[in-house]
mmCIF file of C-alpha atoms in Angstrom:
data_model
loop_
_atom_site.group_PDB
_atom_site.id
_atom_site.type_symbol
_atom_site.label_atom_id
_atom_site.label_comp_id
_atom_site.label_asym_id
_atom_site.label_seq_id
_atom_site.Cartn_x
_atom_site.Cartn_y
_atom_site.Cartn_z
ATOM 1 C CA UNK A 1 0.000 0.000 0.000
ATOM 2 C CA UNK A 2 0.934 3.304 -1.072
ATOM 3 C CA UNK A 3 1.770 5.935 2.208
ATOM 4 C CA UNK A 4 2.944 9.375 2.088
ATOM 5 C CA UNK A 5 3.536 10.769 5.644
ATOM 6 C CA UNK A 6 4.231 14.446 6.169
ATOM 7 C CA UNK A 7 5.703 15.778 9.513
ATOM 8 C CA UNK A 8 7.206 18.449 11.320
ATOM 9 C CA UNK A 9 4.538 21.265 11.048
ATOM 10 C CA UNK A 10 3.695 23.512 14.188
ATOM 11 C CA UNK A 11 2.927 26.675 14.767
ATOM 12 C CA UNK A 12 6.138 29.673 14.400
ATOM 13 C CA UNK A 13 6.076 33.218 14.383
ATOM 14 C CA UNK A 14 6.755 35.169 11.473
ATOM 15 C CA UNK A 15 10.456 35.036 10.100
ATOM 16 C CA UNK A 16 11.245 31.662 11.468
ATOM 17 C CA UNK A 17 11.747 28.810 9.738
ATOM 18 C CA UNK A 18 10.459 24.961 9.832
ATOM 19 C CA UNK A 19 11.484 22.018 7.876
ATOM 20 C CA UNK A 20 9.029 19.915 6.931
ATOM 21 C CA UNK A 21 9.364 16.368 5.859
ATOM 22 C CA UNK A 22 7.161 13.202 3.933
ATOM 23 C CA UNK A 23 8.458 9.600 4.608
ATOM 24 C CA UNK A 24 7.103 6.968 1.412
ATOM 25 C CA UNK A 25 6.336 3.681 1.329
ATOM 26 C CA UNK A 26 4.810 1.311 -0.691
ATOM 27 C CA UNK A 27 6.489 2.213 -4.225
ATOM 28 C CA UNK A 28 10.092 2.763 -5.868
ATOM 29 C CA UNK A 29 10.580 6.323 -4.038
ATOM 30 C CA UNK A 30 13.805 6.875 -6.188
ATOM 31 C CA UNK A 31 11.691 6.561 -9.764
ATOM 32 C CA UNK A 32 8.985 9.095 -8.732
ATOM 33 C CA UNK A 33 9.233 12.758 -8.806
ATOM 34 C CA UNK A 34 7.802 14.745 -5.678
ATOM 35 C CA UNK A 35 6.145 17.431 -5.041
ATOM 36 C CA UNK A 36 4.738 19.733 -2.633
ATOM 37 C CA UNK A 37 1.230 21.678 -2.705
ATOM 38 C CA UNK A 38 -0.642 23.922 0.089
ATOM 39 C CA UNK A 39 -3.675 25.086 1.301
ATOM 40 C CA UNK A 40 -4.551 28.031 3.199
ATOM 41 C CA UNK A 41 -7.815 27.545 5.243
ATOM 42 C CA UNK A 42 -10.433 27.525 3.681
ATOM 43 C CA UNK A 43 -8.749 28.418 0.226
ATOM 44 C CA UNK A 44 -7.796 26.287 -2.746
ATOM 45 C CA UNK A 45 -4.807 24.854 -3.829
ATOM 46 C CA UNK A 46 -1.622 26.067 -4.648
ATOM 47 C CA UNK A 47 1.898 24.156 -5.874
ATOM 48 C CA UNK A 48 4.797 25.092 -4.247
ATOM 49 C CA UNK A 49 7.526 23.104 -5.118
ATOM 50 C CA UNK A 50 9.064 20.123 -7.247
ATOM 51 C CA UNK A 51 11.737 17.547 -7.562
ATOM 52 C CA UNK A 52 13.043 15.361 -9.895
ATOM 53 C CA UNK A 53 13.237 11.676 -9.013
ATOM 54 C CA UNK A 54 17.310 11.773 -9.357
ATOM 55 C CA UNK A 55 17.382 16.166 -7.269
ATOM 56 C CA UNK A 56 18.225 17.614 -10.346
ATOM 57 C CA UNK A 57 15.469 19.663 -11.372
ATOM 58 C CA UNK A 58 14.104 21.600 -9.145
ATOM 59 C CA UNK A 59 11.384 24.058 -10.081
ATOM 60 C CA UNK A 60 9.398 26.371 -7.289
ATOM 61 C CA UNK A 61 6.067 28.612 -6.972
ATOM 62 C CA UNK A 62 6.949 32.549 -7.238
ATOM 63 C CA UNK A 63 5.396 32.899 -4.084
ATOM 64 C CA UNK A 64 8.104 30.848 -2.083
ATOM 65 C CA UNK A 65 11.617 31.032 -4.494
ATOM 66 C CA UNK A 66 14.083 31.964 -2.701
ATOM 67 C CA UNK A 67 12.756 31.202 0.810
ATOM 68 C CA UNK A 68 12.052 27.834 0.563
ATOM 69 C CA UNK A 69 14.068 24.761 -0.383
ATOM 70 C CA UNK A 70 13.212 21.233 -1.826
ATOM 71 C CA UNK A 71 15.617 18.054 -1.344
ATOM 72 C CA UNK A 72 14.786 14.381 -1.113
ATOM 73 C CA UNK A 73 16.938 11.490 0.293
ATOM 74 C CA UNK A 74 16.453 8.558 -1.938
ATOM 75 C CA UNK A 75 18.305 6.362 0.704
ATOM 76 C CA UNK A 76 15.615 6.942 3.189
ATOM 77 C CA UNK A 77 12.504 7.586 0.929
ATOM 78 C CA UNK A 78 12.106 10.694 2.128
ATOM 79 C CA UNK A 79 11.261 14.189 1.095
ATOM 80 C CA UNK A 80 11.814 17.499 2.616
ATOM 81 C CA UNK A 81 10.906 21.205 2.444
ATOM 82 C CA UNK A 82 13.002 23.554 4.402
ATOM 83 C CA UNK A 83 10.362 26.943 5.199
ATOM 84 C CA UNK A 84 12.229 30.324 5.676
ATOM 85 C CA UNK A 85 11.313 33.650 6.302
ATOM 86 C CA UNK A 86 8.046 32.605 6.859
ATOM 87 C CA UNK A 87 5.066 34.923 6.595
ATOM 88 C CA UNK A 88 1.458 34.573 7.685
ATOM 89 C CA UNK A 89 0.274 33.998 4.371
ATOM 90 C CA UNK A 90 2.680 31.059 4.146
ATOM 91 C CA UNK A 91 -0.348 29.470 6.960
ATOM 92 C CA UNK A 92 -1.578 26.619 4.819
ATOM 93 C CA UNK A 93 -2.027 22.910 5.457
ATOM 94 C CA UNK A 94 1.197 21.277 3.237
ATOM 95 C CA UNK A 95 0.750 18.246 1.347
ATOM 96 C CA UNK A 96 3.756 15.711 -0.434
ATOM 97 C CA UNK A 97 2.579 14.154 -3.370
ATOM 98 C CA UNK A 98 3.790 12.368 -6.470
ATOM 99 C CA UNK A 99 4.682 14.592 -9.413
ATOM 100 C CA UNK A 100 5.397 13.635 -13.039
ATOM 101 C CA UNK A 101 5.599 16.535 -15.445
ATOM 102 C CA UNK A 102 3.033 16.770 -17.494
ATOM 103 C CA UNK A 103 1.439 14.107 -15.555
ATOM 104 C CA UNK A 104 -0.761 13.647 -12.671
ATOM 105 C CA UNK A 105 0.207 13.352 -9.084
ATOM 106 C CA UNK A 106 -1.161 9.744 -8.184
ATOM 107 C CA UNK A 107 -0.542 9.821 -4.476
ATOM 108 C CA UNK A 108 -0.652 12.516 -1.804
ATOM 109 C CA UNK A 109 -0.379 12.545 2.345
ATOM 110 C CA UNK A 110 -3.043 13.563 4.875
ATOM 111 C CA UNK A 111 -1.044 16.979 4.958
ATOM 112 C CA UNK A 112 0.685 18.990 7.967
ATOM 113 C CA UNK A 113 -0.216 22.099 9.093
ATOM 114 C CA UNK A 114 1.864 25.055 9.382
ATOM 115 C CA UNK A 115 0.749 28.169 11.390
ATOM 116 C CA UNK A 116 2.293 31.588 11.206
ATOM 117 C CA UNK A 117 1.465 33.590 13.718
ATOM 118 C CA UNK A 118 2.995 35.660 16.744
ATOM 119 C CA UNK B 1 0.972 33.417 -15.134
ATOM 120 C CA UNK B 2 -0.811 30.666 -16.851
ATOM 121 C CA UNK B 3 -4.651 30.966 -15.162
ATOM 122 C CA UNK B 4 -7.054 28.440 -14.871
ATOM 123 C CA UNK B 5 -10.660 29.587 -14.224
ATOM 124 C CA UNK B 6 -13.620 27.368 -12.527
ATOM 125 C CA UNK B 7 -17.247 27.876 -11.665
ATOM 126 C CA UNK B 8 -17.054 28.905 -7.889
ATOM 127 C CA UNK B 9 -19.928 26.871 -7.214
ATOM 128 C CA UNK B 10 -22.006 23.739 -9.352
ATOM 129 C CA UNK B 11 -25.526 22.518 -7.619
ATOM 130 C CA UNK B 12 -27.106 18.881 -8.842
ATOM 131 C CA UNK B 13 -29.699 17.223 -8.019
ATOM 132 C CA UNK B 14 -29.223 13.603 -7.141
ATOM 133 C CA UNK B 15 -29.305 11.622 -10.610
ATOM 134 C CA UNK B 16 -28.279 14.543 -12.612
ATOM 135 C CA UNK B 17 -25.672 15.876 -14.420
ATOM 136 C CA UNK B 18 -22.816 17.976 -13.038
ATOM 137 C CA UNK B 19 -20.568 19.179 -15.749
ATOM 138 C CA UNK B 20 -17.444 21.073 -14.217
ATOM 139 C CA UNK B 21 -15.419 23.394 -16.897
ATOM 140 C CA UNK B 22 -11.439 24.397 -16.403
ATOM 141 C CA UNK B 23 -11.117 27.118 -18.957
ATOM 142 C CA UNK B 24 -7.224 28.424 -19.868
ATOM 143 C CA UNK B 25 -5.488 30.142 -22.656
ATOM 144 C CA UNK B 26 -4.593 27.375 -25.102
ATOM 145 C CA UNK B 27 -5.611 24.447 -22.432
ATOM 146 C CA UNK B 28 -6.222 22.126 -25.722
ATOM 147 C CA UNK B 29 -1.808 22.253 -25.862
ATOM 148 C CA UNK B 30 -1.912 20.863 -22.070
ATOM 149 C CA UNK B 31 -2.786 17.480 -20.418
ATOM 150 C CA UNK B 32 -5.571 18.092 -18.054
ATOM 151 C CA UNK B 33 -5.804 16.339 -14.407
ATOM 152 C CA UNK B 34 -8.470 16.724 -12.380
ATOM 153 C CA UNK B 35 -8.941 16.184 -8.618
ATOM 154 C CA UNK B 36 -11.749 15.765 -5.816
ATOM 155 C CA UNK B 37 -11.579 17.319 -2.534
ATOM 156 C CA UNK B 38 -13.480 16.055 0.219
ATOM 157 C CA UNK B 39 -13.664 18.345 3.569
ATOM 158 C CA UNK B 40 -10.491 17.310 5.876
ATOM 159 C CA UNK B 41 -9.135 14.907 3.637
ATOM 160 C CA UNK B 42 -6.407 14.835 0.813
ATOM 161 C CA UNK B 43 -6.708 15.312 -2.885
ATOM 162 C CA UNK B 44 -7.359 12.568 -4.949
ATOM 163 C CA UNK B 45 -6.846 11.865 -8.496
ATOM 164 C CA UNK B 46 -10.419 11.206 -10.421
ATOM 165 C CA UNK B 47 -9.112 11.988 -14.048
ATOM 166 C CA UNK B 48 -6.060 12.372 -15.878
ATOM 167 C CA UNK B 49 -4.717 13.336 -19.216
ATOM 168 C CA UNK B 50 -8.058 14.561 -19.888
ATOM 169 C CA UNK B 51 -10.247 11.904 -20.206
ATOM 170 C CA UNK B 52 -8.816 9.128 -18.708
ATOM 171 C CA UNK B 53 -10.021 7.252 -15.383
ATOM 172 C CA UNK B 54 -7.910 6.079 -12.700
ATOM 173 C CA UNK B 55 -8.386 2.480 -11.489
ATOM 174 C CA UNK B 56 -11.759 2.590 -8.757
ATOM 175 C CA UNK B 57 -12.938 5.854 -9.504
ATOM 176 C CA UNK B 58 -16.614 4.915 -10.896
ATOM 177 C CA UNK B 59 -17.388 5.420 -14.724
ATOM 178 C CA UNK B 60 -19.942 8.196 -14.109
ATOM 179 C CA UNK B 61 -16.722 10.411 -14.112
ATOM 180 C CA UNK B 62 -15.953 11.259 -17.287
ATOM 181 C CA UNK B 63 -13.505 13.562 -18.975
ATOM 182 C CA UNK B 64 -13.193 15.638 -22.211
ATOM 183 C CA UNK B 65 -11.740 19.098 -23.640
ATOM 184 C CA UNK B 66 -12.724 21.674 -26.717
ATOM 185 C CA UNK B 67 -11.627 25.231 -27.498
ATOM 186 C CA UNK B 68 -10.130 26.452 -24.362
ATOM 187 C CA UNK B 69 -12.434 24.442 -21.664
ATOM 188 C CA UNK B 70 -11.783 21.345 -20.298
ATOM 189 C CA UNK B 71 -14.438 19.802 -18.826
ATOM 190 C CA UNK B 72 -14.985 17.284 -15.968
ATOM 191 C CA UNK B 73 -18.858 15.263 -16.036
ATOM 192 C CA UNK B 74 -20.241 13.362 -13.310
ATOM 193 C CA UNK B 75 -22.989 11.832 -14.433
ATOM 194 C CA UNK B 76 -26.085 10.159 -11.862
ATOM 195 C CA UNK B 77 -24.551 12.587 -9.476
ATOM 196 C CA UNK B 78 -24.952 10.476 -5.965
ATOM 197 C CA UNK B 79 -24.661 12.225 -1.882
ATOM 198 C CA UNK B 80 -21.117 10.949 -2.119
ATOM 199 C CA UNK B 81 -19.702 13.043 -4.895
ATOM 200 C CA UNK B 82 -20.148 16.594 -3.643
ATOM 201 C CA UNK B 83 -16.827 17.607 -2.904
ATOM 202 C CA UNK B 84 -14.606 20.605 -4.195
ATOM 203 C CA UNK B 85 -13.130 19.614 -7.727
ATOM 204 C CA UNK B 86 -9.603 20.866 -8.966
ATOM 205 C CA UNK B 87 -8.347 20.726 -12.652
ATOM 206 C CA UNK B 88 -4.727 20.714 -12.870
ATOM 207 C CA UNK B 89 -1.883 21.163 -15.722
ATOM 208 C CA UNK B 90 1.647 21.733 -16.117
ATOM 209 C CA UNK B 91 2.653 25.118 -17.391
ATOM 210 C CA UNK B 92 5.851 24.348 -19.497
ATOM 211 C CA UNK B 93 6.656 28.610 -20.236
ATOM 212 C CA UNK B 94 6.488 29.048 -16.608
ATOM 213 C CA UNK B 95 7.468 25.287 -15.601
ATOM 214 C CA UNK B 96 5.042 25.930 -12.896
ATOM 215 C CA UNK B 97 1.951 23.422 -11.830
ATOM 216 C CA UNK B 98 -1.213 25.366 -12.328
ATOM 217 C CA UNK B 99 -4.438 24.542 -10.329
ATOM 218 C CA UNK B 100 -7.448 25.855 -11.160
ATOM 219 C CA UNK B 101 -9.622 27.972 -9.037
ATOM 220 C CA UNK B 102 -11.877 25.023 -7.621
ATOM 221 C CA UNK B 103 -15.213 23.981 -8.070
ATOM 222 C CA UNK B 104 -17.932 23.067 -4.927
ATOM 223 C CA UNK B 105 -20.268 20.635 -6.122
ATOM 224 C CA UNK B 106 -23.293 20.754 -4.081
ATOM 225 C CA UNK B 107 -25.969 17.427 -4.234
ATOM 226 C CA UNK B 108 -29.124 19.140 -3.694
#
């Protein structure tokens, strides 16, 4: 069975940072590109980020370049997204799912929340 | 940015129709996806590359695209389908994913 797990969201005040991560199992993590989407409450949703399945290409929403940061560790079928400078419109619930360009994503998590606020 | 508009809102009656458009500038060049949203839960994937179905997603759902409109149909809308509905495409000027705008489907 297919699992994507996403961790490590909380609530931090504006200009912090958080790293978020999404463990896989149930599929070949290392052949699937990743990516990650949010929702603020009671909005729609909105990409943020992708990988490649090998790290090289890395493409991210205007919103976020340059203050947050996509990686993945293949060995441990993980995927991560480091949150910087973070604003309170960056409040959203974040999801990891599978990415294939043009493709669909397949799979997604339940999501972790991530609250900006002081 | 590369837009994709959808009908705030779609009501049905139980046994209807609902037909759910995704309109974009030249969306007939793209590969459409399209998700359903129920409240609290994750995305999931009920049609891709336009018009075709994903393994358990029931063949009521169907798929198709003219112009610039894609267009997701439900057809003997049941309860179980209201949800929000998301159409989806990759953006290859921008090599951004686009979402559209979302679509509530309400079962009267």
């Amino acid at each position: 069975e297919v699992q994507l797990v996403e961790s490590g969201g909380g609530l931090v005040q504006p200009g912090g940072s958080l790293r978020l991560s999404c463990a896989a199992s149930g599929f070949i993590f290392s052949n699937y590109n990743m990516i990650w989407v949010r929702q603020a409450p009671g909005k729609g949703l909105e990409w943020v980020s992708h990988i490649s399945s090998t790290g090289r290409d890395i493409y991210y929403a205007d919103s976020v370049k340059g203050r947050f940061t996509i990686s993945r560790d293949n060995a441990k079928n993980s995927l991560y997204l480091q949150l910087n400078s973070l604003r309170a419109e960056d409040t959203a619930v974040y999801f990891c799912a599978t990415g294939k360009i043009p493709g669909p994503s397949d799979y997604w998590g339940q999501g972790t929340l991530v609250t900006v606020s002081s | 940015s590369y837009v994709l508009t959808q009908p705030p809102s779609v009501s049905v009656a139980p046994g209807e129709t609902a037909s759910i458009t995704c309109g974009g500038n030249n969306i007939r060049s793209k590969s459409v996806h399209w998700y359903q949203q129920k409240p609290g839960q994750a995305p999931v994937l009920v049609m891709y590359y336009d018009s075709d179905r994903p393994s358990g997603i029931p063949e009521r759902f169907s798929g198709s695209k003219s112009g610039n409109t894609a267009t997701l149909t439900i057809s003997r809308v049941e309860a179980g389908d209201e949800a929000d509905y998301y159409c989806q495409v990759w953006d290859s000027n921008s090599e951004h994913y686009v979402f559209g705008t979302g679509t509530k489907v309400t079962v009267l």
